[in-house]
Tab-separated table of C-alpha atoms in Angstrom:
chain	number	residue	atom	x	y	z
W	1076	MET	CA	0.000	0.000	0.000
W	1077	ASP	CA	1.345	3.412	-0.961
W	1078	ASP	CA	1.413	5.877	1.958
W	1079	PHE	CA	1.343	8.840	-0.434
W	1080	ALA	CA	-2.060	10.582	-0.242
W	1081	GLY	CA	-1.513	13.078	-3.056
W	1082	THR	CA	-0.678	16.692	-3.790
W	1083	GLN	CA	-2.668	19.847	-3.089
W	1084	ALA	CA	-2.016	23.276	-4.554
W	1085	PRO	CA	-2.939	26.793	-3.503
W	1086	VAL	CA	-5.339	28.705	-5.720
W	1087	ARG	CA	-2.518	31.220	-6.268
W	1088	ARG	CA	0.989	30.723	-4.939
W	1089	MET	CA	1.951	33.748	-2.883
W	1090	THR	CA	5.608	34.702	-2.501
W	1091	ASP	CA	5.718	38.090	-0.765
W	1092	PRO	CA	6.670	37.416	2.897
W	1093	VAL	CA	4.832	40.482	4.255
W	1094	GLU	CA	1.658	39.558	2.355
W	1095	LEU	CA	1.914	35.947	3.535
W	1096	VAL	CA	2.290	36.879	7.206
W	1097	GLY	CA	-0.587	39.344	6.851
W	1098	GLU	CA	-2.815	36.589	5.443
W	1099	LEU	CA	-1.890	34.268	8.317
W	1100	GLU	CA	-2.780	37.005	10.833
W	1101	ARG	CA	-6.077	37.555	9.016
W	1102	VAL	CA	-6.964	33.865	9.273
W	1103	VAL	CA	-5.615	33.522	12.846
W	1104	PRO	CA	-6.469	36.873	14.497
W	1105	SER	CA	-5.000	35.843	17.880
W	1106	LEU	CA	-1.575	35.555	16.242
W	1107	ALA	CA	-1.317	39.361	16.046
W	1108	ALA	CA	-1.329	39.544	19.860
W	1109	LEU	CA	1.866	37.444	19.906
W	1110	ARG	CA	3.727	39.753	17.508
W	1111	ARG	CA	6.948	41.066	18.987
W	1112	PRO	CA	7.201	44.855	19.435
W	1113	LYS	CA	10.177	44.784	17.055
W	1114	PRO	CA	11.540	41.977	14.884
W	1115	SER	CA	13.934	39.613	16.593
W	1116	SER	CA	17.606	39.806	15.572
W	1117	ILE	CA	18.163	36.210	14.542
W	1118	SER	CA	21.534	35.514	12.951
W	1119	TRP	CA	20.338	33.821	9.785
W	1120	GLN	CA	23.943	33.692	8.602
W	1121	VAL	CA	24.757	31.325	11.491
W	1122	VAL	CA	21.641	29.211	10.865
W	1123	GLU	CA	22.161	29.001	7.132
W	1124	ALA	CA	25.884	28.263	7.455
W	1125	GLY	CA	25.052	25.500	9.932
W	1126	LEU	CA	22.440	23.970	7.635
W	1127	GLY	CA	24.355	24.623	4.438
W	1128	LEU	CA	21.564	26.462	2.617
W	1129	PRO	CA	19.415	29.608	2.851
W	1130	LEU	CA	15.891	29.376	4.293
W	1131	PRO	CA	12.709	30.807	2.744
W	1132	ALA	CA	12.055	34.502	3.387
W	1133	ASP	CA	8.478	33.899	4.601
W	1134	PHE	CA	9.700	31.551	7.346
W	1135	ARG	CA	12.506	33.918	8.349
W	1136	LEU	CA	10.039	36.812	8.673
W	1137	LEU	CA	7.591	34.667	10.660
W	1138	CYS	CA	10.362	33.728	13.114
W	1139	GLU	CA	11.521	37.326	13.453
W	1140	LEU	CA	8.016	38.654	14.148
W	1141	TYR	CA	6.707	35.952	16.536
W	1142	PRO	CA	8.025	33.785	19.330
W	1143	PRO	CA	7.495	30.047	18.862
W	1144	PHE	CA	3.729	29.421	18.776
W	1145	VAL	CA	1.137	26.672	18.528
W	1146	LEU	CA	-1.788	26.801	16.115
W	1147	GLY	CA	-5.032	25.248	17.314
W	1148	ASP	CA	-3.370	23.377	20.194
W	1149	PHE	CA	-1.808	21.137	17.549
W	1150	LEU	CA	0.850	22.528	15.213
W	1151	GLY	CA	4.005	24.051	16.689
W	1152	VAL	CA	6.027	26.569	14.697
W	1153	GLY	CA	9.246	28.046	15.955
W	1154	GLY	CA	12.576	29.184	14.727
W	1155	PRO	CA	15.832	29.982	16.442
W	1156	ASP	CA	16.097	32.476	19.272
W	1157	PRO	CA	18.837	35.121	19.040
W	1158	GLY	CA	21.914	33.467	20.492
W	1159	GLY	CA	20.330	30.028	20.147
W	1160	GLU	CA	20.944	29.589	16.443
W	1161	HIS	CA	23.498	26.768	16.858
W	1162	ALA	CA	21.145	24.863	19.177
W	1163	TRP	CA	18.290	25.238	16.675
W	1164	VAL	CA	20.471	23.891	13.866
W	1165	GLN	CA	21.491	20.957	16.083
W	1166	GLY	CA	17.829	20.239	16.905
W	1167	THR	CA	16.988	20.331	13.198
W	1168	ARG	CA	19.765	17.831	12.472
W	1169	GLU	CA	18.464	15.509	15.190
W	1170	THR	CA	14.949	15.719	13.749
W	1171	LEU	CA	16.382	14.828	10.325
W	1172	GLU	CA	17.547	11.503	11.777
W	1173	THR	CA	13.973	10.632	12.758
W	1174	ILE	CA	12.623	11.757	9.395
W	1175	GLU	CA	15.231	9.640	7.623
W	1176	GLU	CA	13.898	6.583	9.471
W	1177	TRP	CA	10.334	7.527	8.477
W	1178	CYS	CA	11.403	7.886	4.837
W	1179	GLU	CA	12.947	4.421	4.909
W	1180	GLU	CA	9.834	2.884	6.500
W	1181	ALA	CA	7.274	4.691	4.316
W	1182	ASP	CA	5.710	2.717	1.505
W	1183	LEU	CA	5.988	5.379	-1.190
W	1184	ALA	CA	5.978	4.774	-4.927
W	1185	VAL	CA	8.640	7.478	-5.250
W	1186	PRO	CA	11.011	7.379	-2.270
W	1187	LEU	CA	11.712	10.597	-0.387
W	1188	HIS	CA	15.058	11.515	1.125
W	1189	ILE	CA	16.254	13.990	3.696
W	1190	TYR	CA	18.346	17.067	3.053
W	1191	PRO	CA	21.183	17.317	1.862
W	1192	ALA	CA	20.067	14.919	-0.883
W	1193	PRO	CA	18.858	16.850	-3.952
W	1194	GLY	CA	15.222	17.745	-3.309
W	1195	GLY	CA	15.693	16.490	0.250
W	1196	LEU	CA	13.258	17.110	3.086
W	1197	LEU	CA	14.020	19.654	5.810
W	1198	PRO	CA	11.776	20.106	8.879
W	1199	TRP	CA	10.205	23.459	9.764
W	1200	ALA	CA	7.350	22.524	12.148
W	1201	GLY	CA	5.800	19.631	14.030
W	1202	SER	CA	2.635	18.630	15.808
W	1203	ASN	CA	1.923	17.462	19.317
W	1204	GLN	CA	0.906	14.138	17.728
W	1205	GLY	CA	4.330	13.562	16.161
W	1206	ASP	CA	3.555	14.758	12.631
W	1207	PHE	CA	6.299	16.547	10.685
W	1208	PHE	CA	5.916	19.521	8.365
W	1209	LEU	CA	8.820	19.623	5.955
W	1210	TRP	CA	10.166	21.620	3.105
W	1211	THR	CA	10.926	19.785	-0.081
W	1212	THR	CA	14.055	21.694	-0.987
W	1213	SER	CA	14.802	22.722	-4.549
W	1214	PRO	CA	18.038	23.699	-6.281
W	1215	ALA	CA	16.098	26.647	-7.755
W	1216	GLY	CA	16.216	28.227	-4.288
W	1217	PRO	CA	14.094	28.527	-1.147
W	1218	GLN	CA	11.454	30.684	-2.856
W	1219	ASP	CA	10.478	27.539	-4.814
W	1220	TRP	CA	10.398	25.099	-1.907
W	1221	THR	CA	7.144	23.310	-1.279
W	1222	VAL	CA	5.701	21.568	1.776
W	1223	THR	CA	5.584	17.851	2.488
W	1224	VAL	CA	3.501	16.528	5.364
W	1225	ALA	CA	4.640	13.340	7.078
W	1226	SER	CA	1.721	12.286	9.218
W	1227	ARG	CA	2.190	9.960	12.135
W	1228	SER	CA	-0.731	7.986	10.681
W	1229	SER	CA	1.562	7.070	7.736
W	1230	ALA	CA	-0.051	9.415	5.203
W	1231	TRP	CA	2.442	11.563	3.304
W	1232	TRP	CA	1.332	14.401	1.059
W	1233	HIS	CA	2.585	17.480	-0.741
W	1234	TYR	CA	1.418	21.077	-0.889
W	1235	THR	CA	2.854	23.163	-3.714
W	1236	GLY	CA	2.972	26.428	-1.765
W	1237	GLY	CA	5.398	27.646	0.885
W	1238	ALA	CA	5.283	27.167	4.656
W	1239	VAL	CA	3.366	30.298	5.708
W	1240	GLN	CA	0.828	29.874	2.908
W	1241	PHE	CA	0.411	26.243	3.974
W	1242	LEU	CA	-0.396	27.345	7.532
W	1243	THR	CA	-2.907	29.893	6.240
W	1244	ASP	CA	-4.605	27.438	3.902
W	1245	LEU	CA	-4.641	24.654	6.500
W	1246	VAL	CA	-6.282	26.812	9.169
W	1247	SER	CA	-8.709	28.528	6.757
W	1248	GLY	CA	-9.869	25.208	5.330
W	1249	ALA	CA	-8.668	26.063	1.822
W	1250	LEU	CA	-6.962	22.672	1.718
W	1251	GLU	CA	-7.964	19.249	2.971
W	1252	PRO	CA	-6.112	18.308	6.175
W	1253	TRP	CA	-5.425	14.754	4.952
W	1254	ALA	CA	-4.625	12.574	7.992
W	1255	LEU	CA	-4.543	15.667	10.224
W	1256	PRO	CA	-7.246	17.074	12.479
W	1257	LYS	CA	-9.013	20.294	11.530
W	1258	ILE	CA	-6.911	23.144	12.933
W	1259	ARG	CA	-8.731	25.801	14.955
W	1260	ALA	CA	-7.931	29.428	14.152
W	1261	SER	CA	-6.167	30.096	17.442
W	1262	ALA	CA	-2.567	30.764	18.358
W	1263	MET	CA	-0.735	30.782	21.653
W	1264	ALA	CA	2.890	31.167	22.626
W	1265	TRP	CA	4.720	27.886	22.901
């Protein structure tokens, strides 16, 4: 049995980080209350040197504007804290080990691999049920990365938009939450 559920696409792929964050705040109004008074000074150079690649601008902006948060008591999103960039990179590498095991165990018609393999998966969020939300990296650059969901229930699926648009579409109901619960439009600090 193939664990791949399919691919979903946004109506229109958005790429402007400010527009994307604004749409997420529109869909999750309580997120605005978590916004930092001024953007956090995360050393993306340290993070990106540690990972060996640049990260998408929408994710970087999200991490600068908000502390780690949980959507709908389910999906946790968080980036590095200033001064904690090395620890965040190390945590990401440790998560990659788990995802590599999942990739090996998944019954997928087209096998998936972790980063640094070409097109490899890189984690950016997780759920309290053990689901992983991953980027499918692309040599074209982080602006073209898409999302892959690795559900604890063994369903894997793709979304052809970026991370922040995925969050917006998941919470708004614009996409089917295959193998995931419906996410309430609420946010709280993690």
